[in-house]
Coordinates of C-alpha atoms and ligand atoms in Angstrom, one line a residue:
X1 CA -48.7 -1.7 85.2
X2 CA -44.9 -1.7 84.6
X3 CA -45.4 -2.3 80.9
X4 CA -47.0 1.1 80.6
X5 CA -44.5 3.0 82.8
X6 CA -42.7 5.7 80.9
X7 CA -40.5 8.7 81.6
X8 CA -41.9 12.2 81.0
X9 CA -39.9 15.4 80.6
X10 CA -40.7 19.0 80.8
X11 CA -39.7 22.5 82.1
X12 CA -40.6 23.6 85.5
X13 CA -41.7 27.0 86.8
X14 CA -38.2 28.3 86.9
X15 CA -37.4 27.0 83.4
X16 CA -35.3 24.0 84.4
X17 CA -35.8 20.8 82.5
X18 CA -36.6 17.7 84.6
X19 CA -37.9 14.1 84.2
X20 CA -40.6 12.3 86.1
X21 CA -42.7 9.1 86.0
X22 CA -45.8 8.9 83.7
X23 CA -48.0 6.2 82.4
X24 CA -48.8 5.4 78.8
X25 CA -52.4 4.4 77.9
X26 CA -54.4 4.5 74.7
X27 CA -52.2 6.9 72.8
X28 CA -51.5 9.4 75.7
X29 CA -49.0 9.8 78.4
X30 CA -50.5 10.7 81.7
X31 CA -49.0 12.5 84.7
X32 CA -49.7 9.5 86.8
X33 CA -46.6 7.5 87.9
X34 CA -46.7 4.1 89.6
X35 CA -43.1 3.0 89.3
X36 CA -42.6 3.7 93.1
X37 CA -45.2 1.1 93.9
X38 CA -47.7 3.9 94.8
X39 CA -49.6 6.3 92.6
X40 CA -48.4 9.9 92.2
X41 CA -50.9 11.8 90.0
X42 CA -51.3 15.4 89.0
X43 CA -54.5 17.1 87.8
X44 CA -55.5 20.4 86.2
X45 CA -58.2 22.0 88.4
X46 CA -59.0 24.5 85.6
X47 CA -59.4 27.3 88.1
X48 CA -62.0 25.8 90.4
X49 CA -61.4 26.9 94.0
X50 CA -59.7 24.7 96.6
X51 CA -63.1 23.9 98.2
X52 CA -64.8 22.8 94.9
X53 CA -66.4 19.4 94.7
X54 CA -64.9 19.2 91.2
X55 CA -61.4 18.6 92.5
X56 CA -59.0 17.0 91.7
X57 CA -60.0 18.0 88.1
X58 CA -58.7 16.5 84.9
X59 CA -55.7 14.1 84.9
X60 CA -53.0 15.9 82.9
X61 CA -52.0 14.1 79.7
X62 CA -49.8 14.7 76.6
X63 CA -49.6 13.0 73.2
X64 CA -45.8 12.8 73.7
X65 CA -43.5 12.3 76.7
X66 CA -43.0 16.0 76.8
X67 CA -45.2 18.0 79.1
X68 CA -45.7 21.7 78.5
X69 CA -47.3 23.0 81.7
X70 CA -44.6 24.1 84.2
X71 CA -47.0 24.2 87.1
X72 CA -47.9 20.6 86.5
X73 CA -44.3 19.5 85.8
X74 CA -43.1 20.9 89.2
X75 CA -46.1 19.7 91.2
X76 CA -45.5 16.2 89.9
X77 CA -41.7 16.0 90.0
X78 CA -41.5 17.6 93.4
X79 CA -44.2 15.3 94.8
X80 CA -41.9 12.5 93.7
X81 CA -38.9 14.2 95.4
X82 CA -40.8 14.5 98.7
X83 CA -42.0 10.9 98.5
X84 CA -38.4 9.8 97.9
X85 CA -37.1 11.9 100.8
X86 CA -39.5 10.2 103.3
X87 CA -38.9 6.8 101.8
X88 CA -35.1 7.0 101.6
X89 CA -34.6 8.8 104.9
X90 CA -37.1 7.1 107.2
X91 CA -38.5 4.2 105.2
X92 CA -41.9 5.9 105.1
X93 CA -44.2 4.7 102.3
X94 CA -46.2 7.8 101.4
X95 CA -47.7 10.2 103.9
X96 CA -49.8 7.5 105.7
X97 CA -46.9 5.0 105.6
X98 CA -49.4 2.6 103.9
X99 CA -48.8 3.7 100.3
X100 CA -51.6 6.2 99.9
X101 CA -51.8 7.8 96.4
X102 CA -50.3 11.3 96.3
X103 CA -52.7 13.5 94.4
X104 CA -52.0 17.1 93.4
X105 CA -54.1 19.7 91.5
X106 CA -52.6 22.8 89.8
X107 CA -54.3 25.9 88.5
X108 CA -56.5 26.0 91.6
X109 CA -58.5 29.2 91.9
X110 CA -57.9 32.5 90.0
X111 CA -54.4 33.9 90.6
X112 CA -54.6 32.2 94.1
X113 CA -51.7 33.2 96.3
X114 CA -51.6 29.9 98.3
X115 CA -51.0 26.2 98.3
X116 CA -52.5 23.7 100.8
X117 CA -53.1 20.1 101.9
X118 CA -56.9 19.9 102.0
X119 CA -57.0 16.6 103.9
X120 CA -57.1 14.4 100.9
X121 CA -54.8 16.0 98.3
X122 CA -52.6 19.0 97.6
X123 CA -53.7 22.1 95.8
X124 CA -51.6 24.9 94.2
X125 CA -52.6 28.3 93.0
X126 CA -51.0 30.2 90.1
X127 CA -50.2 33.2 92.2
X128 CA -50.9 36.8 91.0
X129 CA -47.4 37.1 89.6
X130 CA -46.5 39.8 92.1
X131 CA -46.9 38.3 95.6
X132 CA -46.3 34.8 94.3
X133 CA -45.5 33.0 91.1
X134 CA -47.0 29.5 90.5
X135 CA -46.7 28.0 93.9
X136 CA -45.7 24.5 92.8
X137 CA -42.3 26.0 91.7
X138 CA -41.0 25.8 95.3
X139 CA -39.7 22.4 96.5
X140 CA -40.0 23.6 100.1
X141 CA -43.6 24.5 99.5
X142 CA -44.4 21.0 98.3
X143 CA -42.4 19.6 101.2
X144 CA -44.3 21.8 103.6
X145 CA -47.8 20.8 102.2
X146 CA -47.1 17.1 102.0
X147 CA -45.7 17.2 105.5
X148 CA -49.1 18.4 106.7
X149 CA -50.4 15.1 105.4
X150 CA -47.7 13.2 107.4
X151 CA -48.6 15.1 110.5
X152 CA -52.3 14.4 109.9
X153 CA -51.4 10.7 109.8
X154 CA -49.2 10.8 113.0
X155 CA -49.4 13.3 115.8
X156 CA -52.5 15.0 114.2
X157 CA -51.6 18.3 115.8
X158 CA -54.7 20.5 116.2
X159 CA -54.5 23.5 113.8
X160 CA -55.0 26.1 116.5
X161 CA -52.8 27.9 119.0
X162 CA -49.6 26.2 120.1
X163 CA -50.3 22.8 118.6
X164 CA -51.2 24.6 115.4
X165 CA -47.9 26.5 115.5
X166 CA -46.1 23.2 116.0
X167 CA -48.0 21.7 113.0
X168 CA -46.9 24.6 110.9
X169 CA -43.3 24.4 112.2
X170 CA -43.1 20.6 111.5
X171 CA -44.1 21.4 107.9
X172 CA -41.4 24.1 107.6
X173 CA -38.8 21.9 109.2
X174 CA -39.2 19.0 106.7
X175 CA -39.8 21.5 103.9
X176 CA -36.3 22.9 104.7
X177 CA -34.8 19.4 105.1
X178 CA -36.1 18.4 101.6
X179 CA -35.2 21.7 99.9
X180 CA -31.9 21.7 101.8
X181 CA -29.8 24.6 100.5
X182 CA -31.2 27.2 102.8
X183 CA -33.3 27.9 105.9
X184 CA -35.8 30.1 104.2
X185 CA -39.3 29.0 103.2
X186 CA -40.9 29.9 99.9
X187 CA -38.0 31.9 98.4
X188 CA -38.3 30.3 94.9
X189 CA -41.9 31.4 94.5
X190 CA -42.4 34.5 96.7
X191 CA -42.3 38.0 95.2
X192 CA -40.7 37.1 91.8
X193 CA -39.8 40.8 91.3
X194 CA -37.8 41.1 94.6
X195 CA -34.6 39.1 94.9
X196 CA -33.4 37.5 98.2
X197 CA -36.6 37.6 100.2
X198 CA -38.8 34.7 101.4
X199 CA -42.1 34.0 103.1
X200 CA -40.4 32.9 106.3
X201 CA -36.9 32.6 107.7
X202 CA -36.1 29.8 110.1
X203 CA -32.6 31.2 110.9
X204 CA -34.1 34.6 111.8
X205 CA -37.9 34.5 112.0
X206 CA -38.0 38.1 113.1
X207 CA -36.8 39.1 109.6
X208 CA -40.4 38.7 108.5
X209 CA -42.1 39.7 111.7
X210 CA -42.3 36.3 113.4
X211 CA -41.2 35.6 116.9
X212 CA -37.9 33.7 117.7
X213 CA -38.7 33.3 121.4
X214 CA -41.6 32.1 123.4
X215 CA -41.7 35.3 125.4
X216 CA -42.6 37.2 122.2
X217 CA -45.3 34.8 121.1
X218 CA -48.5 36.1 119.5
X219 CA -51.6 35.4 121.6
X220 CA -54.3 37.1 119.5
X221 CA -57.1 35.4 117.4
X222 CA -55.8 35.8 113.9
X223 CA -54.5 32.9 111.8
X224 CA -55.9 30.3 114.1
X225 CA -54.0 31.9 117.0
X226 CA -50.9 32.7 115.0
X227 CA -50.0 29.3 113.6
X228 CA -47.9 30.8 110.8
X229 CA -46.4 33.3 113.3
X230 CA -45.5 31.3 116.4
X231 CA -44.1 28.6 114.2
X232 CA -41.0 30.9 114.2
X233 CA -40.3 29.9 117.8
X234 CA -40.0 26.2 117.0
X235 CA -38.4 26.9 113.6
X236 CA -35.6 28.8 115.3
X237 CA -35.1 25.9 117.8
X238 CA -34.7 23.5 114.9
X239 CA -32.4 25.8 113.1
X240 CA -30.2 26.2 116.1
X241 CA -30.2 22.4 116.7
X242 CA -28.9 21.8 113.2
X243 CA -26.6 24.7 112.6
X244 CA -25.7 25.9 116.2
X245 CA -25.4 29.5 117.3
X246 CA -26.4 31.6 120.2
X247 CA -29.7 33.3 121.0
X248 CA -30.9 35.1 124.2
X249 CA -27.6 34.3 125.9
X250 CA -27.8 30.6 125.3
X251 CA -25.1 28.8 123.2
X252 CA -26.1 25.9 121.0
X253 CA -23.6 23.4 119.5
X254 CA -25.1 22.3 116.1
X255 CA -25.6 18.6 115.3
X256 CA -26.4 19.0 111.6
X257 CA -29.5 18.6 109.5
X258 CA -29.7 14.8 109.4
X259 CA -29.7 14.2 113.2
X260 CA -32.2 17.1 113.6
X261 CA -34.5 15.5 111.1
X262 CA -34.3 12.2 112.8
X263 CA -35.2 13.8 116.2
X264 CA -38.2 15.6 114.8
X265 CA -39.4 12.6 112.8
X266 CA -39.2 10.4 115.9
X267 CA -40.9 13.0 118.1
X268 CA -43.7 13.4 115.5
X269 CA -44.3 9.7 115.3
X270 CA -44.0 8.6 118.9
X271 CA -44.2 11.6 121.3
X272 CA -46.2 14.5 119.9
X273 CA -50.0 14.3 120.2
X274 CA -53.0 16.4 119.0
X275 CA -52.9 18.9 121.8
X276 CA -49.1 19.1 122.3
X277 CA -47.9 22.6 123.3
X278 CA -44.4 24.1 123.0
X279 CA -43.3 22.6 126.4
X280 CA -44.5 19.1 125.2
X281 CA -42.5 19.6 122.0
X282 CA -39.3 20.2 124.1
X283 CA -40.0 17.1 126.1
X284 CA -40.8 15.1 122.9
X285 CA -37.6 16.2 121.2
X286 CA -35.5 15.4 124.3
X287 CA -37.1 11.9 124.5
X288 CA -36.6 11.3 120.8
X289 CA -32.9 12.3 121.0
X290 CA -32.5 10.1 124.2
X291 CA -33.8 7.1 122.3
X292 CA -31.6 7.8 119.3
X293 CA -28.4 9.0 120.8
X294 CA -28.5 8.2 124.6
X295 CA -29.5 10.2 127.7
X296 CA -26.0 11.6 128.2
X297 CA -25.3 12.4 124.5
X298 CA -24.2 15.7 123.1
X299 CA -27.3 15.5 120.9
X300 CA -29.6 15.6 123.9
X301 CA -27.6 18.5 125.3
X302 CA -28.1 20.3 122.0
X303 CA -31.8 19.8 122.0
X304 CA -32.1 21.2 125.6
X305 CA -30.0 24.2 124.7
X306 CA -31.9 24.8 121.5
X307 CA -35.2 25.0 123.3
X308 CA -33.8 27.1 126.2
X309 CA -32.5 29.5 123.5
X310 CA -36.1 30.1 122.3
X311 CA -37.5 30.4 125.8
X312 CA -39.2 27.0 125.9
X313 CA -38.8 24.8 129.0
Ligands
LIG401 N1 -50.2 27.4 102.7 C1 -50.9 27.3 103.9 C2 -50.2 26.3 104.8 O1 -49.8 25.2 104.4 C3 -52.3 26.9 103.8 C4 -52.9 27.0 105.1 O2 -53.2 28.1 105.6 N2 -53.2 25.9 105.7 O3 -50.0 26.6 106.0
ZN402 ZN1 -48.8 25.0 106.4
CA403 CA1 -36.1 27.1 101.1

């Protein structure tokens, strides 16, 4: 109802003031915006866990247009940013491209050091203050989690083994495209007492113990077969594609972030499938780049070199 659309304001987790869409009803402003033509709504889970039937919790409201919960302000404003990225970059209307409501809950669990897409909505912990601060404070975290929803609606990569590592990497790639000033993941919310570190690095996954080449992949059982570890291999390929560089004796000429995003988005929508492995990812990216830029293009050459540089053929 456009008549009840309003603009809210508030400070985020890092203390920055921002505005976002809210709805006025019956004397309260609600963290529930509809001005984009879809609903983006943010709830307070009041510390129930991510598996609770009581999610999403209580829709957050304020008696003025000022909202005082930084976790909620960032979850809401960043969900809008991610929606706008997919809409403006690819014409995608929400994660399912059919205008599905985007629901988030903050204050999930007790000092929970995680965030997740749980199949129907996003959930954010408050962090314990040492390993993480409030997780909704990271735009790349929200980009990562909402991209899990995009993947679920497209290639639906199985969250195990190589397809799971690709699922994780696709979330890191678009998280980094949306929060575009670095190739680190989680830097704004990870270890608030330690400057300059991050949860993962796409430019050098080995900085945090993750492989940057298929030859060094993890093949054990932990973490669904290393989905958050082996993601480093594909993350490094995406980084090299965009920025260029050399690895394991292979030189890659960078094509920039925008073309790299186009290639992965097309691969995700048309060529990846539930059981895709790293080799299928290479083929999918080559096919996507061929469609977009031509078989003999510099872009296709870059894709091939980027995958060769991480040992994927
Ligand atoms: N934050 C984690 C992720 O998005 C949650 C999980 O393990 N699925 O990968
Ligand atoms: Zn993830
Ligand atoms: Ca980042």
